[in-house]
Coordinates of C-alpha atoms in Angstrom, one line a residue:
M1 CA 79.5 157.5 -19.5
E2 CA 79.2 160.8 -17.6
P3 CA 81.0 164.1 -17.1
V4 CA 84.2 164.0 -15.2
Q5 CA 85.7 166.4 -12.7
K6 CA 88.5 168.6 -13.8
K7 CA 91.8 167.2 -12.6
S8 CA 95.5 167.5 -13.3
R9 CA 96.9 165.1 -15.9
T10 CA 100.1 163.4 -16.5
S11 CA 101.8 164.1 -19.9
D12 CA 100.3 161.0 -21.5
E13 CA 96.7 161.6 -20.6
V14 CA 94.4 163.2 -23.2
E15 CA 91.2 165.1 -22.5
N16 CA 87.9 164.1 -24.1
I17 CA 85.6 167.1 -24.8
A18 CA 82.1 166.5 -25.8
A19 CA 79.0 168.4 -26.9
V20 CA 76.4 167.3 -24.3
L21 CA 72.7 168.2 -24.2
Y22 CA 71.4 168.7 -20.7
G23 CA 67.9 169.9 -21.6
V24 CA 66.0 172.3 -23.8
D25 CA 68.4 175.0 -25.2
D26 CA 71.1 173.7 -22.8
L27 CA 74.0 172.4 -24.9
R28 CA 77.3 172.4 -23.1
M29 CA 80.9 171.7 -24.0
V30 CA 82.1 169.5 -21.1
E31 CA 84.9 167.0 -20.3
W32 CA 83.5 163.5 -20.7
E33 CA 84.9 160.2 -19.6
K34 CA 87.2 158.7 -22.2
P35 CA 85.8 155.3 -23.1
T36 CA 87.6 151.9 -23.4
P37 CA 86.5 149.6 -26.2
K38 CA 84.7 146.4 -25.1
A39 CA 84.8 143.1 -27.0
G40 CA 83.7 143.7 -30.6
E41 CA 84.2 147.5 -30.3
V42 CA 86.7 150.0 -31.6
L43 CA 87.8 153.3 -29.9
L44 CA 87.7 156.1 -32.4
R45 CA 89.4 159.5 -32.5
M46 CA 86.5 161.4 -34.0
Q47 CA 87.0 163.5 -37.1
S48 CA 84.0 165.0 -38.9
V49 CA 80.4 165.1 -37.4
G50 CA 77.5 166.7 -39.3
I51 CA 74.6 168.3 -37.6
C52 CA 71.2 166.7 -38.5
G53 CA 67.8 168.3 -38.1
S54 CA 67.1 165.8 -35.4
D55 CA 70.0 167.1 -33.4
V56 CA 68.6 170.6 -33.6
H57 CA 65.2 169.4 -32.6
Y58 CA 66.4 167.6 -29.5
W59 CA 68.3 170.8 -28.6
T60 CA 65.3 173.1 -29.1
H61 CA 62.5 170.8 -27.8
G62 CA 64.2 168.2 -25.6
R63 CA 62.4 165.3 -27.3
I64 CA 61.2 163.8 -30.6
G65 CA 58.0 161.8 -30.1
D66 CA 58.5 159.3 -27.3
F67 CA 62.3 159.8 -27.2
I68 CA 62.8 162.3 -24.3
V69 CA 66.1 163.7 -23.1
S70 CA 65.9 162.9 -19.4
A71 CA 69.7 162.7 -18.7
P72 CA 72.8 164.4 -20.2
M73 CA 73.3 163.1 -23.7
V74 CA 76.2 163.5 -26.1
M75 CA 75.0 164.8 -29.4
G76 CA 75.9 163.7 -33.0
H77 CA 75.3 160.7 -35.3
E78 CA 76.6 161.7 -38.8
A79 CA 80.2 160.8 -38.2
S80 CA 83.6 159.6 -39.2
G81 CA 86.7 158.8 -37.2
C82 CA 90.1 157.0 -37.0
V83 CA 90.6 153.8 -35.1
V84 CA 93.0 154.3 -32.1
A85 CA 92.3 151.0 -30.2
V86 CA 90.4 147.7 -30.9
G87 CA 88.5 145.5 -28.5
D88 CA 88.8 141.7 -28.3
G89 CA 87.5 139.8 -31.3
V90 CA 87.8 142.6 -33.8
K91 CA 89.5 141.3 -36.9
H92 CA 88.6 143.5 -39.9
L93 CA 89.8 146.8 -38.4
Q94 CA 93.1 147.9 -37.0
V95 CA 94.6 151.0 -35.4
G96 CA 95.0 153.7 -38.0
D97 CA 92.0 152.7 -40.2
R98 CA 89.8 155.6 -41.3
V99 CA 86.1 154.7 -40.9
A100 CA 82.5 155.9 -41.5
I101 CA 80.2 155.1 -38.6
E102 CA 76.8 153.7 -39.1
P103 CA 75.1 155.1 -35.9
G104 CA 72.5 152.4 -35.3
V105 CA 73.4 149.1 -33.7
P106 CA 70.5 146.6 -33.6
C107 CA 69.9 143.6 -31.4
R108 CA 70.7 141.2 -34.3
C109 CA 68.3 138.6 -32.8
C110 CA 64.7 139.7 -33.4
D111 CA 62.6 138.9 -36.5
Y112 CA 63.3 142.3 -38.1
C113 CA 67.0 141.8 -37.8
K114 CA 66.9 138.3 -39.0
H115 CA 64.9 139.4 -42.1
G116 CA 67.4 142.1 -42.9
R117 CA 65.1 145.0 -41.8
Y118 CA 67.1 145.9 -38.7
N119 CA 66.2 149.6 -39.0
L120 CA 62.8 148.5 -37.5
C121 CA 64.5 146.6 -34.5
H122 CA 62.7 147.6 -31.3
D123 CA 66.0 147.3 -29.4
M124 CA 68.0 149.6 -31.7
K125 CA 70.7 151.6 -30.0
F126 CA 71.1 154.7 -32.2
C127 CA 73.6 157.5 -31.5
A128 CA 72.1 160.6 -29.9
T129 CA 68.7 159.1 -29.6
P130 CA 67.8 159.0 -25.8
P131 CA 69.2 157.4 -23.8
I132 CA 72.1 156.5 -26.1
N133 CA 75.0 158.9 -26.3
G134 CA 76.2 160.2 -29.7
S135 CA 79.6 160.8 -31.3
L136 CA 80.1 164.6 -31.1
T137 CA 83.2 164.2 -28.9
Q138 CA 86.9 163.6 -29.3
F139 CA 86.9 159.9 -28.4
Y140 CA 84.0 157.5 -28.9
C141 CA 83.5 153.7 -28.9
H142 CA 81.3 152.0 -31.4
D143 CA 80.5 148.4 -32.5
A144 CA 83.1 147.5 -35.1
D145 CA 80.6 145.7 -37.3
F146 CA 79.0 149.1 -38.0
C147 CA 82.3 150.9 -38.8
F148 CA 83.2 150.9 -42.5
K149 CA 86.8 151.3 -43.6
L150 CA 87.3 154.2 -46.0
P151 CA 89.1 154.0 -49.3
S152 CA 91.8 156.6 -49.7
N153 CA 89.7 158.7 -52.0
V154 CA 86.9 159.3 -49.5
S155 CA 87.4 162.2 -47.1
Y156 CA 86.3 162.3 -43.5
D157 CA 83.7 165.0 -44.4
H158 CA 82.2 162.8 -47.2
A159 CA 82.3 159.8 -44.9
A160 CA 80.1 161.7 -42.4
L161 CA 77.7 162.4 -45.2
L162 CA 77.2 158.6 -45.7
E163 CA 74.6 158.8 -42.9
P164 CA 72.1 161.1 -44.8
L165 CA 73.2 159.5 -48.1
S166 CA 72.1 156.1 -46.7
V167 CA 68.7 157.6 -46.1
G168 CA 68.6 158.6 -49.8
V169 CA 69.6 155.1 -50.8
H170 CA 66.9 153.5 -48.7
A171 CA 64.3 156.0 -49.9
C172 CA 65.1 155.4 -53.6
S173 CA 64.9 151.6 -52.9
R174 CA 61.5 152.0 -51.3
A175 CA 60.4 154.2 -54.2
G176 CA 61.7 151.7 -56.8
V177 CA 63.8 154.3 -58.7
S178 CA 65.5 152.7 -61.7
L179 CA 66.8 153.4 -65.2
G180 CA 64.5 156.0 -66.9
S181 CA 62.5 156.9 -63.8
R182 CA 60.9 160.3 -63.6
V183 CA 61.2 161.5 -60.0
L184 CA 59.7 164.3 -58.0
I185 CA 61.5 165.3 -54.8
C186 CA 59.6 167.7 -52.4
G187 CA 62.1 169.7 -50.4
A188 CA 65.7 170.7 -51.2
G189 CA 67.2 170.4 -47.7
P190 CA 70.0 167.9 -46.9
I191 CA 67.7 164.8 -47.2
G192 CA 66.1 166.0 -50.4
L193 CA 69.5 166.7 -51.9
V194 CA 70.8 163.2 -51.0
C195 CA 67.7 161.7 -52.5
L196 CA 68.5 163.7 -55.7
L197 CA 72.0 162.3 -55.8
T198 CA 70.9 158.8 -55.2
A199 CA 68.1 159.0 -57.8
K200 CA 70.4 160.2 -60.5
A201 CA 73.0 157.6 -59.6
S202 CA 70.2 155.0 -59.8
G203 CA 69.5 155.9 -63.4
A204 CA 66.6 158.4 -63.1
S205 CA 66.2 160.2 -66.4
H206 CA 64.5 163.3 -64.9
V207 CA 64.5 164.6 -61.4
I208 CA 62.4 167.7 -60.5
I209 CA 62.7 169.2 -57.0
T210 CA 60.6 171.8 -55.1
D211 CA 61.4 174.1 -52.3
I212 CA 60.4 177.5 -50.8
M213 CA 64.0 178.8 -50.8
E214 CA 65.6 179.9 -54.1
Q215 CA 69.1 179.4 -52.7
R216 CA 68.5 175.7 -52.0
L217 CA 67.1 175.3 -55.5
E218 CA 70.3 176.8 -56.9
V219 CA 72.2 174.2 -55.0
A220 CA 69.9 171.5 -56.3
K221 CA 70.6 172.5 -59.9
A222 CA 74.3 172.5 -59.2
M223 CA 73.9 169.0 -57.8
G224 CA 72.1 167.6 -60.9
A225 CA 68.4 168.5 -60.7
D226 CA 66.9 168.7 -64.2
Q227 CA 64.2 171.1 -63.2
V228 CA 63.4 173.1 -60.0
I229 CA 60.2 174.8 -58.8
K230 CA 60.0 177.5 -56.2
V231 CA 56.9 176.9 -54.1
D232 CA 54.9 180.1 -53.7
T233 CA 51.4 178.6 -53.0
K234 CA 49.7 176.3 -50.5
D235 CA 47.3 175.1 -53.2
S236 CA 48.5 171.5 -53.5
Q237 CA 46.5 170.8 -56.7
K238 CA 47.7 173.9 -58.4
L239 CA 51.3 173.1 -57.5
A240 CA 50.9 169.5 -58.7
S241 CA 49.7 170.8 -62.1
Q242 CA 52.7 173.1 -62.3
I243 CA 55.0 170.1 -61.6
K244 CA 53.4 168.0 -64.3
D245 CA 53.6 170.9 -66.8
T246 CA 57.2 171.5 -66.0
L247 CA 58.2 167.8 -66.2
G248 CA 56.0 167.2 -69.2
V249 CA 54.4 164.2 -67.5
A250 CA 53.4 163.0 -64.1
P251 CA 56.3 161.7 -62.1
D252 CA 56.6 157.9 -61.6
M253 CA 57.5 158.3 -58.0
T254 CA 57.7 161.1 -55.4
M255 CA 60.0 161.4 -52.4
E256 CA 58.4 163.8 -49.9
C257 CA 61.2 165.2 -47.7
T258 CA 59.6 168.0 -45.8
G259 CA 56.9 166.4 -43.6
V260 CA 54.7 169.5 -44.4
E261 CA 51.0 168.5 -44.8
S262 CA 50.4 170.6 -47.9
S263 CA 53.6 169.1 -49.5
I264 CA 52.4 165.5 -48.8
A265 CA 49.1 166.4 -50.5
T266 CA 51.1 167.8 -53.5
A267 CA 53.1 164.6 -53.7
I268 CA 50.0 162.5 -53.9
F269 CA 48.2 164.7 -56.5
A270 CA 51.3 165.0 -58.7
T271 CA 52.3 161.3 -58.8
R272 CA 51.0 159.3 -61.7
S273 CA 48.3 156.7 -61.2
G274 CA 49.9 153.5 -60.2
G275 CA 53.0 155.3 -58.9
V276 CA 54.6 155.6 -55.5
V277 CA 54.9 158.3 -52.8
V278 CA 57.6 157.7 -50.2
L279 CA 57.3 159.7 -47.0
V280 CA 60.9 160.6 -46.0
G281 CA 60.4 163.8 -44.0
L282 CA 58.8 163.7 -40.6
G283 CA 56.3 166.4 -39.6
A284 CA 53.2 166.5 -37.4
P285 CA 52.1 163.1 -35.9
M286 CA 48.7 163.5 -37.7
A287 CA 48.1 164.9 -41.2
T288 CA 45.1 165.5 -43.4
V289 CA 45.9 164.2 -46.9
P290 CA 43.9 163.3 -50.1
I291 CA 43.8 159.6 -49.2
V292 CA 40.8 158.8 -51.5
N293 CA 42.7 160.3 -54.5
A294 CA 45.6 158.0 -53.7
S295 CA 43.4 155.0 -53.3
V296 CA 41.3 155.3 -56.4
R297 CA 44.4 155.9 -58.5
E298 CA 46.4 153.2 -56.8
V299 CA 49.2 155.5 -55.7
D300 CA 51.2 153.5 -53.1
I301 CA 52.2 155.5 -50.0
R302 CA 55.3 154.0 -48.3
G303 CA 57.2 155.0 -45.2
V304 CA 60.9 155.4 -44.7
F305 CA 62.7 155.0 -41.3
R306 CA 66.4 155.5 -41.4
Y307 CA 68.0 152.7 -43.5
A308 CA 69.2 149.1 -43.4
N309 CA 72.2 147.6 -45.3
C310 CA 72.7 150.9 -47.1
Y311 CA 76.1 152.1 -45.9
P312 CA 78.1 149.8 -48.2
V313 CA 76.1 151.0 -51.2
A314 CA 76.4 154.7 -50.2
L315 CA 80.2 154.3 -49.7
E316 CA 80.6 152.6 -53.1
M317 CA 78.6 155.4 -54.7
I318 CA 81.1 157.9 -53.5
S319 CA 84.3 155.9 -53.9
S320 CA 83.4 154.9 -57.5
G321 CA 82.6 158.4 -58.5
N322 CA 78.9 157.7 -59.2
V323 CA 78.3 160.5 -56.7
A324 CA 80.9 163.1 -57.5
A325 CA 82.9 164.6 -54.6
E326 CA 82.2 168.2 -55.8
K327 CA 78.5 167.6 -55.6
L328 CA 78.8 166.5 -52.0
D329 CA 80.8 169.6 -51.3
H330 CA 77.9 171.8 -52.4
M331 CA 75.9 170.4 -49.4
I332 CA 78.6 171.3 -46.8
T333 CA 78.1 175.0 -46.4
H334 CA 79.7 175.6 -43.0
H335 CA 82.7 174.2 -41.0
Y336 CA 83.3 174.6 -37.3
E337 CA 85.8 173.3 -34.8
L338 CA 84.4 171.2 -31.9
S339 CA 85.2 174.0 -29.5
N340 CA 82.7 176.2 -31.5
A341 CA 79.9 173.5 -31.5
L342 CA 77.4 175.9 -29.9
Q343 CA 77.9 178.4 -32.7
A344 CA 77.6 175.5 -35.2
F345 CA 74.2 174.5 -33.8
E346 CA 73.0 178.0 -33.9
T347 CA 73.9 178.2 -37.6
A348 CA 72.1 175.0 -38.3
K349 CA 69.0 176.1 -36.4
T350 CA 68.7 179.5 -38.1
G351 CA 70.0 178.6 -41.5
R352 CA 72.2 181.6 -41.3
G353 CA 74.4 182.2 -44.3
G354 CA 72.5 179.8 -46.4
A355 CA 73.3 176.8 -44.2
I356 CA 72.5 173.4 -45.5
K357 CA 74.9 170.9 -43.9
V358 CA 77.0 172.2 -41.0
M359 CA 80.1 170.1 -40.3
I360 CA 82.0 170.0 -37.0
H361 CA 85.6 168.9 -36.9
C362 CA 86.6 167.1 -33.7
D363 CA 90.3 166.6 -34.2

């Protein structure tokens, strides 16, 4: 797909405007070729698309690790839409169905895919990860197998939140959160908040969450956190002691959602011996952490990369009410129309007005 030249249209033709990244700090609203669904695909009229931290990073840096924006790329991967056409072979969806879009489509053939860990597939095609175009556009085609029909009680906005919520589902699974778990979450940004929701829905008895911003901690309390701590020190051991004193015991598991080196150290120091630290947030490629402390206390350190087979679980959590709609609404702080996508990205970048999750409406 590529930009198209402006041209006159007949009355039955519809434009397709997209938010396209051309390079560092060069995000443009352009007319994009309207796609046609291939076999196994559906054409979607996009509805709600959330802005992720990775979207902002591509915009401000032009790359994340080895993924480099070298050609114009449509942004967006936290998305929902309505089916307007179906390709050959699609049986489970029809025109008019409202869907959530899992943005990664794996090869289905490699060992990782065959063992159910398709998030590790080397041939993954993931929306808005170079060179794959994303879904922040009016019309978009996606593999039907990775589109999930929405119950009537799940809104388009909440369906778009299934993407980060699936990260929370995967993180809690990797951490082993279960009934009675005592959980520490480092960072009350969007990912920390969905980990909070998932941990509580999974039966955690106590969840304590840390952040440097008081406003985000207030949101965390409104979303169900049992205790919150405002971080005002870089002394990881001191903060770990404060966490234990506040919780009354060392947490069984910690989900580190910031990627900050000092926070990773805090996660290790705070977690009980024999517990688990899950690294959810991504920071610098290299970090100095108290690895001997983790080793001699048998604190397992586990990575998290996206998710696999988590969308159905996340959708059921919302539709069943295990994750209350009003708690999701606390996360969505700003709404913009697609025509104002540049302003939306600026809000997400600066955090202006207490921004947590910025939602763009494409219809």
